[in-house]
Amino acid sequence: MTDEENGRDPHRGPSPGQTPREWFAGLLRAHIEERGGGSYEELVVATEQAHLRVAKSTLGDALSGKRTPRLETVQNLVTALHHRQGLPGRPELRDWERDYEHLLDLQSDRRTGTRSAADARAASEGRTWPRRFGPLPEPAHSFLARPALRVPPGPGRFLLTGAGGVGKTQTAAEHVRECLLAGDLDLVVWVTATTREDIVAGLAEAAAELTGSTGPNAELTAARLERWLAGTRRTWCVVLDDLARPQDLEGLWPPHSTNGVTLVTTRRQDAALQARGTVIDLTLFDAHESLAYLTSRLGTHHTPPEALANLADDLGHLPLALAQAATFLLDNEMSPAEYRTRLAREGARLADLVPDGALPDGYPLPVSATWALSVRRADELRPSGVAGPVMHVLSLLDGTGVPGELLATPALSALAPHPSEAAARDEVHDAVHNLRRLSLLSVDTTATAPRAAPDSGAGPVGALAGKAIRIHSLTQHATRDLLDPPERRAAAGAAAQALVEGWRAPQLPARLDRALRANAFALAGHAQDELLTPVPHPVLYRMGHSLGDSGQASAALRHFRRLREVVDARFAPDDEISLDTRGHLAWWQAKAGDPAGAARAYASLYADQDRLYPSDHPSLLQTRQSAAVWQGAAGDPHAAVTELKYLYELRISLGRAADRDTISNRNHLASFLSASGDHAGALALHEAAWREAEARLGPDHPDVLRARSAAMHHRGELGDVASALAALRDLLEVQQVDDPEGLDTFATRARIADWTGREGDPAQAVALLGSLLVDRLRVIGPEHPHTLGTRMDLARWRTAAGEPARAATEITELLADEEELLGLDHPALPVTRAALADALEKIRHR
């Protein structure tokens, strides 16, 4: 049937006062009546029977002229009516497609008023609006709309930024498709912007056709597009996809226009670029979005939601990684659990865990290659050649937070080949920000920068101090995949040395200690072989001591047990490295609550060292001292006194009176003399040391005051509490001037509070400890053993001061924190439980 036969004359267009949508809706209604008519419900049933379902609301909008229907909706309705009449084959749809194009043309003319010469030429050549230049990417499988990250309706310039794989291109494409569907766009120019040559070629193609002007100079032709866009009344959108270098757009930026939208997708975060338009920062999926996406791709019939959630966690909720993993699972009929096992396997490469052949959603590169390309681009920025080595190091550390202080250490400053350490440190700082500009990492500025003590010798703190550098786990994985053995050894060595140097900072804040520890364990997980070859790196020992010093003695013990197993597998039993590792292990065996076992371990170690070392070797004497100390701590102070007295006299006879080991020996001897009841003997030792130091250094030297305080402690134990307090107060006066927030200063304040309570003033002890607790919480944090100890002392003296109920509440809270932070087998817990029982007993007897 011809147009004339069915009464349709699409080229006549709307009658006066009729909109294009109303005209087209009339065509649809006339066709429905010709095909038997029917209510909206009957029409929906017809489409369902043809397996071409059209929603009732969509039909209502189309037939009333309220909205422009999709062409697919028109085709489905016409086809359903054809089948309802029992007609064979498929209906002829070309006339409807021509009518639909005419509708879009009429809508465009209605917005712009008159046609330009380019419009007339396009019409004469059979081209209609809307016009498109450049291939619009195909919609992603199971594209997940993210309402909070939608492009505003415009006009304006919008920069879609973010790491590779967060969905910048698909977000831009979805915006364009929605605008085209709504009939709000006349012109789309989609340009790949990875090079200036690509940008010029894409813009020049559009300019040549729209302006009718071409020439031998493609740059000049491309520049003409800006003038055309500025003058047209057509609505337009120019997409510059994957801009690699902001300078490539110089002279080619689309204009600001009330009719136009410019979308730039880029990994770059340069300040100058972001000043060009409104930034829309595309982030990772959240947990709900990841689960929704994987469910739409994989379903949950054979895969429970928790398995999909675990997979999303392992992939860091990166949209591209989820897309490629989902396709890999479908192609290989693999479960998420099997994929996670492969991903976690040592030596697994991301490149082996993506689809073989065509990638999903038309993405040109595997996820691993995306970041490798970005690292290369960052490495080309000034200072050239530094970002790559920095990224190599960062790929081995804790991506949830690398402390900025590490970047100022000599070990990492050496990554920049500059003879001046200060200049090299600046170049490393700039390289970090080059990586940030390419969206490879972020710099979190929410942490508080540490204060550098004057003349502390800590070295440069660096502009990144107090900041955390965060990197996506898959970005790290992809970087590690590309390291050859020499690069991996160099990166691991630099990272390990930087961590050791970071731990050397005086008055290390608890925040930084935790961060260094987390990064050390991450490094050990990624580069254990490199850290053990040719000999174990000191960081393997320092990280264990940091763990124990933070109050996690049992965890430190487990660490050194594992380290000893690894060392024993690589080194002979009599090797100095094996013997040294046994000493570290024995120390944490004692600190974890087994002093008797530690004493036996040190005795066994001494027996082996005695076969290898001369009798006066410092390591041999120190091991023997440790065996004696822990024997005394295990309940035999008299045996400890005998052994320590022999060692002390031997060291004096060897001329080592001033050695630190000898001073340590003397202090332990005095402690066990006091524990044995011989306070006078302990006082004699410390008083002699005090007088010797005073004669050498003068009465006001801090070391002399410390020695005097140690001596007066024993006087206090003998009943002269006033002397003990006076010595501690004199020492505190000097410490408050030199280092008011130092750990030694806090320890002196704690001892003063204790002696104040023992002197008979528990209420004043509570006041002193309350002030100390505030300072320790602020300076070293709530998890530090000294802070936990202060809470215990405060509650104990609160009980003595007549506040057992409040003390019981505080001890109950402390006990819960200690169980969580220290573990159920920590030796501090029985002490805390005993204090709680004492407070409860006091409550019962009130």
CSV table of C-alpha atoms in Angstrom, one decimal, residues 641 645 648 663 665-690 707-718:
chain,number,residue,atom,x,y,z
A,641,VAL,CA,71.5,-11.8,90.7
A,645,LYS,CA,76.8,-10.0,89.1
A,648,TYR,CA,78.9,-7.2,85.5
A,663,ILE,CA,75.0,-0.2,81.9
A,665,ASN,CA,73.7,-5.3,82.9
A,666,ARG,CA,74.0,-3.0,86.0
A,667,ASN,CA,70.4,-1.9,85.8
A,668,HIS,CA,69.1,-5.4,85.5
A,669,LEU,CA,71.3,-6.5,88.4
A,670,ALA,CA,69.9,-3.6,90.6
A,671,SER,CA,66.4,-4.6,89.6
A,672,PHE,CA,66.8,-8.2,90.7
A,673,LEU,CA,68.7,-7.2,93.8
A,674,SER,CA,65.6,-5.1,94.7
A,675,ALA,CA,63.3,-8.0,93.7
A,676,SER,CA,65.3,-10.2,96.0
A,677,GLY,CA,64.8,-7.8,98.9
A,678,ASP,CA,68.3,-6.3,98.7
A,679,HIS,CA,67.2,-2.7,98.2
A,680,ALA,CA,70.4,-1.5,99.8
A,681,GLY,CA,72.5,-3.4,97.3
A,682,ALA,CA,70.5,-2.0,94.4
A,683,LEU,CA,70.9,1.5,95.8
A,684,ALA,CA,74.7,1.1,96.1
A,685,LEU,CA,75.0,0.1,92.4
A,686,HIS,CA,72.9,3.0,91.2
A,687,GLU,CA,74.3,5.5,93.6
A,688,ALA,CA,77.8,4.7,92.5
A,689,ALA,CA,76.8,5.1,88.9
A,690,TRP,CA,75.1,8.4,89.7
A,707,ALA,CA,71.1,8.1,87.2
A,708,ARG,CA,70.1,9.9,90.4
A,709,SER,CA,66.4,9.1,89.7
A,710,ALA,CA,67.3,5.4,89.4
A,711,ALA,CA,69.2,5.5,92.7
A,712,MET,CA,66.4,7.4,94.5
A,713,HIS,CA,64.0,4.8,93.4
A,714,HIS,CA,65.7,2.3,95.7
A,715,ARG,CA,65.7,4.9,98.5
A,716,GLY,CA,62.0,5.1,98.0
A,717,GLU,CA,61.7,1.3,98.2
A,718,LEU,CA,63.6,1.6,101.5
